[in-house]
Short mmCIF file of C-alpha atoms in Angstrom, two decimals:
data_model
loop_
_atom_site.label_atom_id
_atom_site.label_comp_id
_atom_site.label_asym_id
_atom_site.label_seq_id
_atom_site.Cartn_x
_atom_site.Cartn_y
_atom_site.Cartn_z
CA LYS Q 6 0.08 -0.14 -0.01
CA ALA Q 7 1.56 3.37 -0.91
CA GLY Q 8 1.94 5.91 1.72
CA VAL Q 9 1.12 9.48 1.93
CA THR Q 10 2.73 11.24 -0.95
CA GLN Q 11 3.68 14.91 -1.11
CA THR Q 12 4.72 16.78 -4.26
CA PRO Q 13 7.13 18.72 -4.61
CA ARG Q 14 9.86 17.65 -2.23
CA TYR Q 15 11.63 21.02 -2.41
CA LEU Q 16 10.48 24.29 -3.33
CA ILE Q 17 12.39 27.60 -3.45
CA LYS Q 18 10.32 30.97 -4.01
CA THR Q 19 10.80 34.53 -3.36
CA ARG Q 20 8.75 36.88 -1.14
CA GLY Q 21 5.36 37.85 -2.63
CA GLN Q 22 5.07 34.82 -4.73
CA GLN Q 23 2.46 32.13 -4.04
CA VAL Q 24 2.98 28.35 -3.86
CA THR Q 25 0.70 25.32 -3.98
CA LEU Q 26 1.57 22.01 -2.44
CA SER Q 27 0.03 18.71 -3.20
CA CYS Q 28 -0.94 15.64 -1.01
CA SER Q 29 -2.08 12.49 -1.86
CA PRO Q 30 -3.29 10.30 1.07
CA ILE Q 31 -3.23 6.66 1.53
CA SER Q 32 -5.78 4.75 -0.50
CA GLY Q 33 -9.01 4.61 1.43
CA HIS Q 34 -8.12 7.53 3.71
CA ARG Q 35 -10.68 10.30 3.53
CA SER Q 36 -9.15 12.80 6.18
CA VAL Q 37 -6.32 14.86 5.24
CA SER Q 38 -4.50 17.37 7.64
CA TRP Q 39 -1.83 19.76 7.05
CA TYR Q 40 0.86 20.91 9.64
CA GLN Q 41 3.80 23.49 9.45
CA GLN Q 42 7.14 22.45 11.05
CA THR Q 43 9.65 24.65 11.96
CA PRO Q 44 12.61 24.39 14.48
CA GLY Q 45 11.38 26.78 17.02
CA GLN Q 46 7.43 26.01 16.89
CA GLY Q 47 7.58 22.31 16.50
CA LEU Q 48 4.45 20.97 14.43
CA GLN Q 49 1.67 23.53 14.12
CA PHE Q 50 -1.87 22.37 12.90
CA LEU Q 51 -2.79 24.29 9.58
CA PHE Q 52 -6.11 22.50 8.60
CA GLU Q 53 -8.26 19.44 8.09
CA TYR Q 54 -10.36 18.20 5.17
CA PHE Q 55 -12.80 15.38 5.05
CA SER Q 56 -14.93 14.47 2.21
CA GLU Q 57 -14.04 17.71 0.50
CA THR Q 58 -14.99 19.94 3.55
CA GLN Q 59 -12.81 21.70 5.57
CA ARG Q 60 -13.65 20.56 9.32
CA ASN Q 61 -11.07 22.44 11.26
CA LYS Q 62 -8.63 25.34 10.66
CA GLY Q 63 -5.71 26.33 12.92
CA ASN Q 64 -4.21 29.68 13.97
CA PHE Q 65 -3.02 30.73 10.58
CA PRO Q 66 -3.67 33.89 8.53
CA GLY Q 67 -5.91 33.78 5.36
CA ARG Q 68 -2.88 33.61 3.06
CA PHE Q 69 -2.97 30.05 3.86
CA SER Q 70 -5.75 27.99 2.15
CA GLY Q 71 -6.44 24.57 1.31
CA ARG Q 72 -9.13 22.34 -0.67
CA GLN Q 73 -9.77 18.65 -0.94
CA PHE Q 74 -10.82 16.89 -4.19
CA SER Q 75 -13.41 14.10 -4.51
CA ASN Q 76 -10.51 11.50 -4.79
CA SER Q 77 -9.39 12.64 -1.45
CA ARG Q 78 -6.27 14.37 -2.80
CA SER Q 79 -5.52 17.77 -1.09
CA GLU Q 80 -3.72 20.84 -1.94
CA MET Q 81 -2.72 23.75 -0.02
CA ASN Q 82 -2.06 27.18 -1.20
CA VAL Q 83 -0.07 29.91 0.31
CA SER Q 84 -0.31 33.52 -1.20
CA THR Q 85 1.87 36.78 -0.79
CA LEU Q 86 4.71 34.45 0.64
CA GLU Q 87 6.91 35.81 3.54
CA LEU Q 88 10.28 34.93 4.89
CA GLY Q 89 8.75 33.28 7.80
CA ASP Q 90 6.66 31.01 5.86
CA SER Q 91 9.81 28.94 5.28
CA ALA Q 92 9.35 25.65 6.91
CA LEU Q 93 8.82 22.06 6.14
CA TYR Q 94 4.75 21.28 5.38
CA LEU Q 95 3.71 18.15 6.38
CA CYS Q 96 0.40 16.17 5.14
CA ALA Q 97 -1.12 13.43 7.20
CA SER Q 98 -4.13 11.18 6.41
CA GLN Q 99 -6.32 8.99 8.51
CA LYS Q 100 -9.20 6.53 7.60
CA ASP Q 101 -11.97 7.98 9.56
CA VAL Q 102 -11.93 11.54 10.96
CA GLY Q 103 -14.36 10.68 13.67
CA ALA Q 104 -12.00 7.92 15.41
CA THR Q 105 -10.14 9.69 18.30
CA ASN Q 106 -7.68 7.01 18.68
CA GLU Q 107 -6.83 6.65 15.00
CA LYS Q 108 -2.96 7.52 14.32
CA LEU Q 109 -2.00 9.80 11.55
CA PHE Q 110 0.01 8.69 8.71
CA PHE Q 111 2.57 11.48 7.46
CA GLY Q 112 4.14 12.18 4.35
CA SER Q 113 7.85 13.12 3.84
CA GLY Q 114 6.84 16.88 3.59
CA THR Q 115 7.58 19.75 1.48
CA GLN Q 116 10.65 21.87 2.34
CA LEU Q 117 9.69 25.44 1.30
CA SER Q 118 12.26 27.95 1.38
CA VAL Q 119 11.29 31.73 0.93
CA LEU Q 120 14.08 34.12 -0.28
CA ALA B 8 -6.33 26.88 24.55
CA GLN B 9 -5.10 23.31 24.90
CA SER B 10 -1.34 23.15 25.09
CA VAL B 11 1.24 20.43 24.99
CA SER B 12 4.68 21.17 26.74
CA GLN B 13 7.76 18.99 26.14
CA HIS B 14 10.25 20.13 28.74
CA ASN B 15 13.32 18.84 27.28
CA HIS B 16 14.31 20.28 23.83
CA HIS B 17 17.57 18.83 23.41
CA VAL B 18 18.83 15.50 24.98
CA ILE B 19 22.18 13.99 24.61
CA LEU B 20 22.84 10.52 25.87
CA SER B 21 25.27 7.73 25.65
CA GLU B 22 24.36 4.27 24.45
CA ALA B 23 22.68 2.07 27.12
CA ALA B 24 21.61 5.12 29.14
CA SER B 25 18.13 5.17 30.36
CA LEU B 26 15.80 7.83 28.77
CA GLU B 27 12.81 9.84 29.90
CA LEU B 28 11.33 12.38 28.04
CA GLY B 29 8.54 14.79 29.53
CA CYS B 30 5.19 15.59 28.25
CA ASN B 31 2.49 17.63 29.99
CA TYR B 32 -0.82 18.69 28.64
CA SER B 33 -3.36 21.20 29.55
CA TYR B 34 -6.80 19.97 28.72
CA GLY B 35 -9.59 19.04 31.24
CA GLY B 36 -11.71 16.49 29.31
CA THR B 37 -10.96 12.91 28.00
CA VAL B 38 -7.81 12.67 26.22
CA ASN B 39 -5.94 10.50 23.89
CA LEU B 40 -2.18 10.89 23.84
CA PHE B 41 0.32 9.80 21.23
CA TRP B 42 4.15 9.74 20.76
CA TYR B 43 5.63 10.35 17.47
CA VAL B 44 9.18 9.84 16.18
CA GLN B 45 10.92 11.36 13.12
CA TYR B 46 14.08 9.61 12.60
CA PRO B 47 16.70 11.49 10.16
CA GLY B 48 15.61 11.85 6.78
CA GLN B 49 12.31 10.03 7.40
CA HIS B 50 8.69 10.85 7.98
CA LEU B 51 6.96 11.18 11.35
CA GLN B 52 5.71 7.71 12.43
CA LEU B 53 3.52 6.54 15.53
CA LEU B 54 5.77 5.48 18.28
CA LEU B 55 2.69 4.48 20.73
CA LYS B 56 -0.57 5.60 21.97
CA TYR B 57 -2.93 5.92 25.10
CA PHE B 58 -6.78 6.17 24.55
CA SER B 59 -8.10 3.79 27.60
CA GLY B 60 -7.20 1.01 30.12
CA ASP B 61 -3.76 0.19 31.40
CA PRO B 62 -1.87 3.64 31.84
CA LEU B 63 1.21 2.04 31.00
CA VAL B 64 1.56 1.66 27.16
CA LYS B 65 4.31 -0.08 25.29
CA GLY B 66 5.31 0.93 21.88
CA ILE B 67 7.78 -0.24 19.13
CA LYS B 68 11.37 -0.53 19.59
CA GLY B 69 11.24 -0.93 23.44
CA PHE B 70 9.66 2.42 24.38
CA GLU B 71 6.79 2.71 26.73
CA ALA B 72 4.97 5.70 28.19
CA GLU B 73 2.91 6.27 31.30
CA PHE B 74 -0.36 8.09 31.62
CA ILE B 75 -0.71 9.70 34.92
CA LYS B 76 -3.92 11.58 34.84
CA SER B 77 -3.35 13.69 38.14
CA LYS B 78 -0.34 14.88 36.82
CA PHE B 79 -1.58 15.69 33.09
CA SER B 80 1.40 13.83 32.08
CA PHE B 81 2.41 11.39 29.37
CA ASN B 82 6.28 10.61 29.78
CA LEU B 83 8.22 8.51 27.36
CA ARG B 84 10.73 6.06 28.60
CA LYS B 85 13.24 3.57 27.29
CA PRO B 86 15.54 1.58 29.80
CA SER B 87 18.56 1.47 27.29
CA VAL B 88 18.93 3.66 24.51
CA GLN B 89 20.54 2.75 21.29
CA TRP B 90 22.52 5.02 18.57
CA SER B 91 19.57 4.18 16.27
CA ASP B 92 17.09 5.96 18.79
CA THR B 93 18.59 9.41 17.57
CA ALA B 94 15.53 11.19 16.38
CA GLU B 95 13.02 13.83 17.01
CA TYR B 96 10.44 13.03 19.49
CA PHE B 97 6.78 14.63 19.55
CA CYS B 98 4.25 14.29 22.15
CA ALA B 99 0.45 14.92 20.88
CA VAL B 100 -2.89 15.01 22.35
CA ASN B 101 -6.11 14.53 20.51
CA VAL B 102 -8.45 17.15 21.20
CA ALA B 103 -12.26 17.14 20.07
CA SER B 104 -13.19 19.93 17.62
CA GLY B 105 -15.60 20.31 15.16
CA GLY B 106 -16.74 16.87 14.99
CA SER B 107 -13.44 15.52 14.37
CA TYR B 108 -10.29 15.21 16.59
CA ILE B 109 -7.35 17.36 16.02
CA PRO B 110 -3.86 16.59 17.49
CA THR B 111 -2.05 19.26 19.21
CA PHE B 112 1.59 18.74 19.34
CA GLY B 113 4.37 19.71 21.45
CA ARG B 114 7.48 21.45 20.14
CA GLY B 115 9.55 18.23 19.96
CA THR B 116 12.74 16.83 21.67
CA SER B 117 15.65 16.28 19.92
CA LEU B 118 17.50 13.10 21.06
CA ILE B 119 21.13 12.20 20.15
CA VAL B 120 22.69 9.13 21.19
CA HIS B 121 26.28 8.84 21.04
CA PRO B 122 27.59 5.33 20.23
#
């Protein structure tokens, strides 16, 4: 069974640009969540999608947005990039969003560098 | 707001030493607790989880964690570490939100084990 796939693996952008990251969950998983990982802040929750609907959103500005498609694949978009957006962006999937004890399956992440 | 605190940000040990990583959370309701590990160059993966029953849970690779409700703690332990345990360790608590459960992560603990 293929794991969670994130593309691209690395991205270099300049301030003011926008970026779109992609995530394909494990087959059969309908919940996709996104996290920002930085050395100082650890993992911070961005948002979660289930059946094409955003179920939860973290404390990030509106420049961060996402969507989920009918095949459960998800994209996140960051507009008007700032230097502080440089981070590893992780995607995770799980089968059922309502199961509290379900573990997350993480992708390898997209390393975004903003110059 | 719920939070997860990991008190040790950097830990350096020699092989065969014992390990205990602290994790405290602030949430008054029912919790489900997780420890995730990120080995160098690999994606995050589940080490162990607690959701009910015996408060002492055992995970992969000889790790265990004890849930102490009165102390709001879920410390990770291993009696004898190996060089291959060098990794970043994240404690997480699942919090109910919007019909689903969102994990709140601690900032992580970087463990370096010297051979």
